[in-house]
XYZ file of C-alpha atoms in Angstrom:
753
model
C 60.663 122.140 83.070
C 62.168 119.720 80.718
C 63.451 116.412 81.821
C 65.954 114.312 80.393
C 67.544 110.885 81.204
C 71.039 110.011 79.870
C 74.297 107.829 80.739
C 76.791 110.675 80.178
C 76.509 114.386 81.003
C 76.921 115.185 77.308
C 74.562 113.095 75.599
C 73.894 114.814 72.321
C 76.141 115.404 69.494
C 77.356 119.327 70.113
C 78.378 121.719 66.937
C 82.083 122.186 66.852
C 82.735 124.967 68.926
C 86.449 125.813 67.201
C 84.953 128.531 65.726
C 84.109 130.132 69.327
C 88.086 129.294 70.007
C 89.236 131.023 66.839
C 87.415 134.189 67.637
C 89.643 137.101 68.059
C 87.985 138.016 71.057
C 91.685 139.809 72.719
C 91.652 141.943 69.512
C 88.345 142.863 68.932
C 89.224 146.167 67.141
C 86.745 147.984 69.098
C 85.528 149.263 72.669
C 82.372 149.731 74.592
C 81.471 153.379 74.124
C 80.547 154.344 77.758
C 84.453 155.375 77.576
C 87.168 156.355 75.545
C 90.520 154.567 74.590
C 93.640 156.147 73.751
C 96.640 154.169 72.424
C 100.240 156.020 73.106
C 103.781 155.330 72.497
C 105.356 153.757 75.254
C 108.516 156.617 75.227
C 106.903 159.812 73.951
C 103.190 159.494 75.058
C 102.181 160.476 71.348
C 98.552 159.248 70.313
C 98.726 156.137 68.197
C 95.112 154.917 67.783
C 92.058 156.490 69.287
C 88.423 155.310 69.750
C 86.014 156.420 67.186
C 84.031 158.038 70.270
C 86.690 159.999 71.417
C 85.919 163.140 70.083
C 82.726 163.047 72.490
C 85.316 162.804 75.080
C 88.261 165.580 74.092
C 86.018 168.070 72.188
C 88.316 167.456 69.336
C 88.279 165.723 65.967
C 90.175 162.545 65.634
C 92.852 163.993 63.003
C 93.722 166.474 65.440
C 93.984 163.877 68.270
C 96.141 161.534 65.985
C 99.869 162.266 66.406
C 99.277 164.613 69.454
C 100.919 164.194 72.811
C 99.034 163.117 75.866
C 100.137 166.700 77.401
C 98.330 168.962 74.665
C 95.410 166.978 74.699
C 94.705 166.911 78.625
C 96.250 170.243 79.281
C 99.401 170.506 82.069
C 97.192 170.920 84.879
C 95.725 167.469 84.118
C 98.687 165.990 82.671
C 101.387 166.727 85.575
C 99.767 164.035 88.066
C 99.808 161.278 85.951
C 103.569 161.782 86.117
C 105.747 159.186 84.497
C 103.569 156.602 83.219
C 106.605 154.418 82.022
C 107.517 153.738 85.511
C 104.118 153.684 87.058
C 102.572 150.907 85.016
C 103.549 147.640 85.819
C 105.153 145.362 82.913
C 102.799 142.441 83.423
C 99.591 144.402 81.705
C 98.362 145.019 85.220
C 95.443 147.867 84.750
C 96.287 151.071 87.207
C 94.161 153.123 88.286
C 95.867 156.409 87.603
C 93.638 159.430 88.688
C 90.594 161.179 87.797
C 90.749 163.740 85.176
C 88.316 166.130 84.128
C 88.532 167.510 80.369
C 87.332 171.219 79.898
C 84.100 171.239 81.459
C 83.214 167.676 81.154
C 82.734 165.264 83.875
C 85.294 163.557 85.757
C 86.705 160.484 84.182
C 88.826 157.633 85.543
C 92.221 157.293 83.818
C 93.035 153.571 83.700
C 96.463 152.352 82.075
C 98.078 149.333 81.279
C 101.520 148.395 79.320
C 101.049 146.093 75.855
C 104.294 145.317 74.538
C 106.044 148.900 73.536
C 102.807 151.188 73.864
C 100.678 152.372 76.829
C 96.774 151.892 76.792
C 94.580 154.772 78.181
C 91.067 154.373 79.061
C 88.891 157.368 80.086
C 85.624 156.269 81.703
C 82.806 157.881 83.806
C 83.513 157.778 87.652
C 81.152 157.247 90.392
C 77.578 158.748 90.091
C 76.819 158.671 93.744
C 79.170 158.329 96.796
C 80.514 154.955 98.168
C 79.807 153.288 101.569
C 79.986 155.271 104.655
C 83.854 154.942 105.703
C 84.667 153.971 102.303
C 85.445 150.492 101.033
C 87.917 149.447 103.416
C 85.381 148.494 105.900
C 83.467 146.365 103.409
C 86.978 144.692 102.721
C 87.428 144.308 106.705
C 83.918 142.968 107.282
C 83.775 140.472 104.300
C 87.277 138.823 106.034
C 85.669 138.580 109.286
C 82.835 136.838 107.988
C 84.605 134.366 105.744
C 86.950 133.313 108.482
C 83.962 131.677 110.458
C 82.282 130.196 107.341
C 82.728 126.170 107.798
C 82.751 125.298 104.276
C 83.290 126.330 100.635
C 79.487 126.468 99.931
C 78.913 128.893 102.776
C 81.902 131.216 101.307
C 80.384 131.173 98.057
C 77.163 132.585 99.264
C 79.041 135.340 101.394
C 80.857 136.314 98.419
C 77.626 136.627 96.016
C 75.924 138.644 99.059
C 78.669 141.143 99.475
C 79.334 141.668 95.828
C 75.796 142.269 95.043
C 75.591 144.538 97.876
C 78.675 146.378 96.503
C 77.433 146.733 92.831
C 73.855 146.948 93.096
C 73.308 144.121 90.594
C 69.755 142.122 90.232
C 71.772 138.820 90.547
C 75.013 138.023 91.631
C 76.302 134.232 91.072
C 79.427 132.289 92.193
C 80.380 130.090 89.149
C 82.773 127.269 90.153
C 84.504 125.225 87.195
C 84.607 121.478 87.081
C 87.668 119.821 85.692
C 85.614 119.194 82.326
C 85.212 122.955 82.080
C 81.382 122.575 83.129
C 80.341 125.602 85.691
C 78.296 124.938 88.749
C 76.449 127.659 90.431
C 77.585 127.209 94.076
C 76.513 130.400 95.756
C 73.614 133.050 94.556
C 72.363 136.218 95.939
C 69.140 138.125 94.249
C 66.483 140.534 94.445
C 63.892 138.036 92.689
C 64.073 140.119 89.382
C 65.899 137.363 87.464
C 65.648 133.913 87.432
C 67.361 131.801 90.321
C 70.029 129.472 89.141
C 71.267 128.058 92.554
C 72.910 125.032 91.619
C 72.539 124.419 88.482
C 74.969 123.842 85.858
C 76.037 125.377 82.811
C 78.090 123.616 79.959
C 81.755 124.100 79.000
C 80.686 125.564 75.768
C 79.078 128.463 77.365
C 82.624 129.787 78.327
C 85.052 128.495 75.387
C 88.664 127.813 76.379
C 90.025 130.808 74.984
C 87.300 133.108 77.123
C 88.566 131.247 80.211
C 92.011 131.959 79.737
C 91.370 135.694 79.090
C 89.686 135.665 82.376
C 92.395 134.307 83.835
C 94.524 137.112 82.588
C 92.112 139.895 82.974
C 90.245 139.611 86.183
C 87.617 142.067 85.720
C 85.110 142.046 82.777
C 82.176 144.800 82.623
C 79.504 145.109 80.213
C 77.088 147.918 81.127
C 74.743 147.671 78.054
C 74.419 144.675 76.116
C 72.687 147.147 72.996
C 75.763 149.454 72.765
C 77.340 150.310 69.335
C 80.909 149.539 69.413
C 83.430 152.471 68.872
C 86.249 151.107 66.272
C 89.659 152.025 66.943
C 91.500 154.325 64.447
C 93.709 153.376 62.814
C 92.654 150.002 62.763
C 96.297 148.373 63.052
C 98.817 149.580 65.406
C 101.502 151.957 63.926
C 104.281 150.457 66.014
C 103.473 146.510 65.784
C 101.493 146.834 62.390
C 98.867 144.464 63.818
C 95.741 144.922 66.038
C 96.270 145.777 69.528
C 95.744 143.464 72.072
C 92.917 144.523 74.452
C 93.146 141.648 76.771
C 93.230 143.671 79.726
C 91.334 146.601 78.577
C 88.094 147.190 80.776
C 86.430 148.957 77.847
C 87.250 145.917 75.588
C 84.402 145.389 73.058
C 82.423 142.018 73.248
C 82.025 139.119 71.368
C 78.860 138.988 69.207
C 78.267 135.529 70.359
C 78.359 136.393 74.179
C 76.235 139.750 73.355
C 73.402 137.489 71.814
C 73.735 134.554 74.657
C 73.105 137.562 77.279
C 70.490 139.005 75.291
C 69.205 135.629 75.457
C 69.534 135.032 79.115
C 67.505 138.010 79.676
C 70.371 140.489 80.935
C 71.288 144.045 79.915
C 74.412 144.541 81.829
C 76.815 141.941 83.227
C 79.858 142.084 85.096
C 82.420 139.116 86.073
C 85.097 138.633 88.676
C 87.896 135.729 88.299
C 88.548 133.801 91.115
C 92.197 132.637 90.890
C 93.365 129.399 92.875
C 97.073 129.008 92.839
C 96.959 131.016 89.516
C 94.354 128.581 88.100
C 90.739 129.794 87.135
C 88.500 128.418 90.119
C 85.599 129.909 89.172
C 83.688 133.566 88.418
C 81.660 135.991 90.409
C 79.013 136.563 87.542
C 76.940 139.475 88.073
C 73.386 140.479 85.911
C 71.315 143.487 85.789
C 67.674 143.672 84.198
C 68.780 147.351 82.526
C 72.246 149.025 81.905
C 74.329 149.670 84.246
C 77.589 151.085 84.973
C 80.140 150.063 87.798
C 82.569 152.456 88.594
C 86.368 151.279 88.694
C 86.057 151.415 92.642
C 83.717 149.393 93.350
C 85.068 147.040 90.533
C 88.349 146.608 92.364
C 86.742 146.016 95.842
C 84.938 143.035 93.712
C 88.456 142.215 92.825
C 89.595 142.177 96.330
C 86.293 140.198 97.429
C 87.069 137.657 94.734
C 90.812 137.572 95.863
C 89.844 136.795 100.114
C 87.522 134.550 98.285
C 90.031 132.451 96.561
C 92.486 132.585 99.683
C 90.059 130.870 101.789
C 88.897 128.790 99.571
C 92.319 127.486 98.880
C 93.223 127.351 102.527
C 90.438 125.116 103.388
C 90.825 122.702 100.004
C 94.957 122.603 101.318
C 93.649 121.812 104.831
C 91.309 118.794 103.575
C 94.056 117.606 100.971
C 96.348 117.657 103.844
C 94.375 115.788 106.176
C 93.430 113.416 103.661
C 97.171 113.031 102.502
C 98.178 112.393 106.556
C 95.254 109.678 106.657
C 96.425 107.860 103.396
C 99.971 108.104 104.734
C 98.999 106.246 108.016
C 97.049 103.320 106.124
C 99.999 103.374 103.750
C 102.199 102.677 106.449
C 99.921 100.168 108.009
C 99.816 98.270 104.467
C 103.552 98.299 104.237
C 104.094 96.797 107.224
C 101.003 94.110 106.466
C 103.105 93.018 103.014
C 106.930 93.090 104.881
C 105.153 90.406 107.389
C 103.411 88.091 104.734
C 104.847 85.678 102.620
C 104.153 88.058 99.434
C 102.509 91.419 98.673
C 99.268 90.045 97.583
C 98.595 88.097 100.930
C 99.575 91.165 102.891
C 97.003 93.301 101.208
C 93.966 90.964 101.108
C 94.435 89.753 104.569
C 93.551 93.202 105.686
C 90.843 94.096 103.963
C 89.790 97.401 105.984
C 93.275 98.986 105.051
C 93.052 98.104 101.686
C 89.630 100.122 100.974
C 89.954 102.416 103.438
C 93.544 103.417 102.069
C 91.523 105.216 99.031
C 87.721 105.165 100.198
C 86.925 102.390 97.912
C 84.028 99.691 98.546
C 85.911 97.142 96.627
C 89.181 95.875 95.547
C 91.348 93.201 93.738
C 94.655 91.869 93.301
C 95.639 90.098 90.096
C 99.093 88.444 90.500
C 100.191 85.353 88.910
C 97.103 83.751 87.730
C 95.731 84.567 91.311
C 92.672 86.756 91.319
C 92.073 87.841 94.764
C 88.708 89.959 95.702
C 87.698 92.344 99.032
C 84.181 94.195 99.396
C 82.015 95.062 96.341
C 83.749 94.306 93.211
C 83.008 92.577 89.655
C 83.194 88.923 89.296
C 86.834 87.226 89.217
C 86.327 86.755 85.313
C 85.055 90.415 84.721
C 88.018 91.663 86.790
C 90.531 89.412 85.158
C 89.359 90.926 81.741
C 89.769 94.219 83.006
C 93.038 93.804 84.358
C 93.830 92.680 80.917
C 92.419 95.371 79.133
C 94.424 97.546 81.573
C 97.901 95.892 80.883
C 96.774 95.794 76.862
C 95.502 99.143 76.285
C 96.250 101.913 78.878
C 99.583 100.649 79.853
C 100.025 103.485 82.606
C 101.362 103.112 85.944
C 98.297 104.617 87.768
C 94.990 104.900 85.959
C 91.685 106.374 87.266
C 88.553 107.026 85.951
C 85.036 107.877 87.715
C 83.188 106.761 84.302
C 84.589 103.505 83.600
C 82.207 102.204 80.910
C 82.661 105.058 79.035
C 86.284 104.056 78.347
C 85.786 100.227 78.794
C 82.188 99.327 77.503
C 81.942 96.048 79.434
C 81.929 97.428 82.505
C 78.796 98.634 81.783
C 77.495 95.235 83.042
C 78.694 96.021 86.173
C 78.452 99.514 86.810
C 76.481 99.342 89.894
C 79.550 97.887 91.569
C 82.225 99.462 89.782
C 81.653 102.704 87.663
C 84.941 104.180 89.425
C 88.388 102.595 89.398
C 91.579 103.302 90.244
C 94.322 100.727 89.508
C 98.053 100.579 89.784
C 100.218 98.254 87.077
C 102.763 96.051 89.374
C 104.464 94.378 86.171
C 105.334 95.645 82.495
C 105.296 91.895 81.503
C 102.479 90.701 82.910
C 98.582 91.776 83.830
C 99.454 92.015 87.231
C 97.722 94.953 89.154
C 95.558 96.312 92.313
C 92.400 97.811 91.725
C 89.900 99.996 93.582
C 86.433 100.201 92.728
C 83.683 102.893 93.711
C 79.710 102.101 92.998
C 77.641 103.932 90.591
C 76.376 106.984 91.829
C 72.950 108.103 90.337
C 72.747 111.920 89.866
C 69.722 114.194 88.787
C 71.591 117.599 87.274
C 69.875 120.648 87.011
C 71.031 122.678 83.711
C 70.555 126.195 83.050
C 68.956 125.559 79.922
C 69.304 122.527 77.551
C 73.166 122.452 77.121
C 73.443 121.824 73.377
C 73.928 124.431 71.109
C 71.887 125.171 67.821
C 73.401 125.698 64.472
C 71.945 127.955 61.631
C 71.092 125.374 58.843
C 72.228 127.549 55.716
C 75.436 129.220 57.186
C 76.662 126.763 59.793
C 77.182 129.587 62.056
C 77.492 128.684 65.973
C 74.397 130.238 68.219
C 74.414 130.677 71.808
C 71.359 128.652 73.147
C 67.929 130.955 73.360
C 66.350 128.946 76.486
C 67.857 129.181 79.825
C 64.830 127.261 81.487
C 65.743 124.579 84.061
C 66.927 121.662 81.920
C 67.047 118.302 84.194
C 68.975 115.451 83.449
C 69.625 111.934 85.421
C 73.272 111.055 85.015
C 74.287 107.133 85.345
C 77.654 105.056 85.150
C 79.445 107.546 86.973
C 81.268 107.375 90.733
C 82.394 110.038 93.176
C 85.792 111.090 91.431
C 88.940 110.060 92.683
C 90.838 112.828 94.575
C 94.547 114.277 93.851
C 95.684 112.660 96.801
C 94.384 109.374 96.710
C 95.611 108.786 93.167
C 99.153 110.125 94.514
C 98.856 107.326 97.248
C 98.139 104.519 94.805
C 101.036 105.611 93.340
C 103.069 105.334 96.259
C 101.671 102.286 97.285
C 102.835 100.804 93.649
C 106.415 101.927 94.380
C 106.267 100.366 97.594
C 105.289 97.014 96.327
C 107.847 97.105 93.537
C 110.400 97.910 96.241
C 108.877 94.689 98.268
C 108.702 92.452 94.972
C 112.241 93.464 94.211
C 113.476 92.833 97.418
C 111.780 89.339 97.984
C 113.222 88.619 94.464
C 116.901 89.520 95.621
C 116.066 87.373 98.454
C 115.137 84.528 96.488
C 117.964 84.624 93.906
C 120.367 84.434 97.092
C 118.503 81.905 98.674
C 118.154 79.845 95.071
C 121.846 79.837 94.805
C 122.210 78.484 98.357
C 119.599 76.055 97.882
C 121.185 74.609 94.401
C 124.361 74.293 96.119
C 123.189 72.471 99.034
C 120.869 70.154 96.488
C 123.951 69.258 94.766
C 125.709 68.417 97.718
C 122.575 66.132 99.150
C 122.115 64.568 95.677
C 125.710 63.705 95.439
C 125.726 62.387 99.221
C 122.410 60.517 97.978
C 124.071 58.894 95.293
C 127.192 57.847 97.092
C 125.399 56.379 100.221
C 122.902 54.903 97.981
C 125.731 53.075 95.712
C 127.712 52.061 98.688
C 124.741 50.353 100.609
C 123.727 48.152 97.390
C 126.731 45.920 97.845
C 126.179 45.166 101.578
C 122.506 44.533 101.104
C 123.525 42.268 98.187
C 125.816 40.076 100.702
C 123.143 40.095 103.437
C 120.376 38.613 100.952
C 123.011 36.253 99.678
C 124.674 34.967 102.699
C 121.078 34.561 104.558
C 119.582 32.716 101.327
C 123.050 30.583 101.777
C 122.337 29.923 105.052
C 118.831 29.031 104.750
C 119.717 26.539 102.212
C 122.591 24.751 103.711
C 121.283 24.851 107.285
C 117.578 23.920 106.451
C 117.644 20.330 107.916
C 119.278 21.969 111.028
C 117.141 24.884 111.816
C 113.621 24.743 113.554
C 110.570 26.564 111.565
C 110.613 29.684 113.583
C 114.637 29.981 112.905
C 113.799 29.454 109.126
C 111.340 32.382 109.658
C 113.975 34.562 111.013
C 116.220 34.125 107.747
C 112.759 34.751 105.556
C 112.764 38.135 107.598
C 116.242 38.818 106.976
C 115.986 38.018 103.425
C 112.630 40.058 102.768
C 113.668 43.096 105.017
C 117.124 43.006 103.025
C 115.525 42.971 99.783
C 113.134 45.859 100.785
C 116.121 47.715 101.734
C 117.632 47.226 98.330
C 114.320 48.372 96.749
C 114.435 51.571 98.936
C 118.003 52.252 97.795
C 117.119 51.522 94.074
C 114.391 54.112 94.306
C 116.886 56.669 95.955
C 119.206 56.370 93.367
C 116.467 57.105 90.857
C 114.863 59.720 92.509
C 118.418 61.481 92.953
C 118.982 61.014 89.351
C 115.852 62.414 88.532
C 117.258 65.866 90.150
C 120.270 65.431 87.511
C 119.025 64.446 84.503
C 118.677 66.746 81.678
C 115.438 66.640 79.738
C 114.900 64.830 76.573
C 111.885 66.840 75.660
C 109.698 65.213 72.906
C 105.936 65.091 71.884
C 104.339 62.677 74.181
C 100.701 61.388 73.470
C 99.190 61.028 76.685
C 96.434 58.511 75.427
C 99.411 56.079 74.135
C 101.132 56.389 77.679
C 98.542 55.568 79.672
C 96.921 52.790 77.394
C 100.817 51.216 77.748
C 101.228 51.441 81.368
C 97.507 50.310 82.225
C 98.363 47.288 80.581
C 101.747 46.844 82.412
C 99.775 47.654 85.736
C 97.588 45.055 85.279
C 99.859 42.252 84.453
C 101.113 42.943 88.276
C 97.479 42.780 89.276
C 96.310 39.323 88.534
C 92.819 38.356 89.117
C 92.094 41.796 90.323
C 88.596 43.487 88.893
C 89.262 47.032 87.727
C 86.973 49.293 85.881
C 89.198 51.911 83.900
C 87.300 55.328 82.694
C 89.772 57.067 80.702
C 88.789 60.378 79.109
C 90.296 61.851 76.264
C 94.030 63.131 77.003
C 95.970 65.641 75.480
C 99.547 65.516 73.481
C 102.045 67.229 75.490
C 106.026 68.208 75.287
C 107.987 66.316 77.803
C 110.372 64.057 78.665
C 108.923 60.506 77.867
C 110.534 58.343 80.394
C 110.155 60.614 83.210
C 106.401 61.150 81.960
C 106.104 57.467 81.870
C 107.530 56.845 85.492
C 105.283 59.702 86.987
C 102.015 58.137 85.095
C 103.273 54.629 86.569
C 103.525 55.731 89.757
C 99.982 57.197 89.817
C 98.048 54.293 88.304
C 100.127 51.683 90.559
C 99.020 53.403 93.449
C 95.387 53.656 92.443
C 95.504 49.846 91.518
C 97.232 49.432 95.114
C 95.023 51.405 97.482
C 91.816 49.994 95.915
C 92.718 46.293 96.782
C 90.129 46.096 99.592
C 87.053 47.101 96.850
C 85.413 44.126 95.259
C 85.571 46.164 91.679
C 87.832 49.326 91.629
C 86.995 52.298 89.644
C 90.003 54.287 88.388
C 88.885 57.508 86.408
C 91.486 59.100 84.255
C 90.722 62.594 82.657
C 92.340 65.948 81.727
C 90.897 69.592 81.628
C 92.847 72.489 79.649
C 92.848 76.025 80.603
C 94.674 79.077 81.148
C 97.834 77.772 79.221
C 97.960 74.685 81.408
C 96.750 70.719 81.221
C 95.544 69.506 84.392
C 95.468 65.749 84.574
C 93.620 63.701 87.236
C 93.424 59.956 88.299
C 90.638 59.421 90.669
C 89.808 56.032 92.351
C 87.409 54.610 94.946
C 90.178 53.073 97.266
C 90.869 53.809 100.899
C 91.721 57.371 100.385
C 93.424 59.700 103.260
C 93.072 62.146 105.812
C 93.556 65.645 104.279
C 95.239 66.947 107.534
C 98.307 64.829 106.171
C 98.163 65.668 102.427
C 101.557 67.684 102.775
C 103.444 64.441 103.821
C 102.413 62.603 100.740
C 104.627 63.954 98.279
C 107.709 63.587 100.543
C 110.516 61.149 100.385
C 109.700 58.133 102.694
C 106.232 59.600 103.945
C 103.573 57.226 103.987
C 100.246 57.502 105.506
C 99.372 53.735 105.501
C 101.305 50.564 107.448
C 103.706 48.690 104.737
C 102.046 45.403 106.125
C 98.510 46.335 104.647
C 100.105 48.452 101.186
C 103.526 47.965 100.036
C 105.805 50.614 98.673
C 108.685 52.411 99.737
C 107.458 55.823 100.094
C 109.325 57.445 97.152
C 106.948 56.983 94.299
C 104.848 60.200 95.006
C 108.047 62.132 95.682
C 109.090 61.231 91.907
C 105.838 62.397 90.439
C 105.836 65.532 92.055
C 109.806 66.195 91.003
C 108.941 64.984 87.488
C 106.219 67.435 87.259
C 107.816 70.502 88.761
C 110.999 69.664 86.056
C 108.430 70.129 83.482
C 107.111 73.417 84.638
C 103.816 71.835 86.477
C 102.861 71.152 90.071
C 101.102 68.249 91.661
C 98.483 68.003 94.839
C 95.991 65.824 95.836
C 92.393 65.314 97.564
C 90.937 62.557 99.429
C 88.923 61.329 102.262
C 89.295 58.657 104.316
C 87.536 55.351 102.999
C 85.949 57.415 100.344
C 88.700 57.466 97.497
C 91.527 59.845 96.453
C 92.162 61.849 93.497
C 95.732 63.102 92.347
C 96.195 66.004 89.905
C 99.349 67.107 88.040
C 99.483 69.833 85.835
C 101.672 70.278 82.833
C 102.202 73.599 80.323
C 100.040 73.561 77.158
C 102.313 76.124 74.971
C 99.918 75.892 72.159
C 96.574 76.773 73.805
C 95.636 80.184 72.818
C 94.970 82.546 75.957
C 92.035 84.526 76.352
C 92.383 87.727 74.874
């Protein structure tokens, strides 16, 4: 036994098989000589062509046969029961057993006819040499139907078919041979007497039966080769007088065999063979292939019985596969309904999917899944790393451009996937957006499999002529297949497509809701900003009056007021000035939402240096250690960005007052098309439970008496950053400092390809 290990099923380059596909196997121009063939005019039934061996059957020379009518050749007694051939033969070319005829004192011959265009092909071949089974062939079919109805699975069905066909025909070996999607054949059932080797569970390469041969098996369900060493009988004349070309013998049982197939049979050690096609929903599901060590003729009646057995097998296989497919589709629909409910209740479809991993994985029986959307990458179960998934999604978006993509050998299409083949050799993915690499991906792990082949699947090419030969050895040849996963079922691929449509519907509905909400929000914001501006503007004058009159009262009545009463005046003045600052900041915040951005190039290194000097000028005597890293140049409104930076640096200096030495770090990191700036201090920090209040208007986490301020500074920072297309957030710990982050777009940063 030879052994071989490889990453793919076909690991060696094969010769070009086009010569096989171009071979005129349906118009060979000759027949097998165990019978005779006549080509008749479809109207007059005159003989247009005969096989070269016809004189042996009819007792007349070929010149006498050509041009004669069929009645005169067979004689009235044999001809009359045939009746009107034109009415009896179906237009689709299906062969029909007409009757048994006897010419002179010769043996009984089965007359089999079929139509080919405007001519009729009549074949005469020997009938049964021995009586059939007791009671005829009907009990065979009935018994087989009873057996297959109780068979639990397709493998048992195939085994029953192999046993029954061999019993009917008497061949040494009967194989049930199923075709895989790539054309590879797998022996799924076998019965034999031990004279020929067993090929149970073996595979045969697609090149053993070329495409046009498979097409012919689909059109003509029965094929008999009684003697591999036959001498072909040519058709005379070679060209049909009606069509002017060779006659199509696709449906002829006597059709001559391709020389390559004859050589294949000899190499396989078989002298006779018969194949019966198993058609599922009109497609070639497989073959029942029989072999014998010596020449063997199988009568038409027995062949027809095998054809009926194959049809029963096909119906049973189809019924079981349809039932299994229906059950799987019902299961998928049930899970899909739950996923839709999850997504509908969630803020977005990504959260809805990721929050229910059991349904997301069970939906298509995957080991892992990922959702890539808006820069987020959520992983569930057994998956590649986040960065690997992101690159895979980018490849799908850039190269595949399909709504639904699936493969059971990912590394063959995407070589980088070999790094994580153990986790993701199978991929099923749906694209959610045509503008961005947004997708839902499911993964299946590698399944390492040892495959048994019926001989080395490679073909040999003659060095001098380049003629294609079938392989000479059928000794078991083992191969270890890697980087492949369990294939995705059509129902699973279809279910993924339905999920994609559902996600698109949810996204569209959310977008419509957001659009309507945005319109209403814009209107409310305009009203609120107008109200804020009006209130703030109207408050400024009364507050100035309060401060002015309080200072005047304090000055005029200083000698008349006690120390406590003067303190009251100071409190009035101080509170009014604070209220004035609140009004000024509120006006600035309102203007920030209405002002048009005056974009320009801003060097953050220069901006931070200038703002740092201004902040330190207001904090005389403070010991501050600044740690400032390299900062980028950005596009933005200089005045707004200055205000944002000023608020962040002022806060850092303010909240580090309790420290003997304040340490303030300013830095930036650039990736994924954005600059992320941070300002970190060693100050009093804050409780992360209240981080959402930091950026709200008038929200403070510390007492005003401890740290002065109005509570609008960070609200301004967030509004400025968001108007520049970024976001702001903070992290901190009580008494261990705080870090404030803000992002700004980096349009010139090359995204990873």
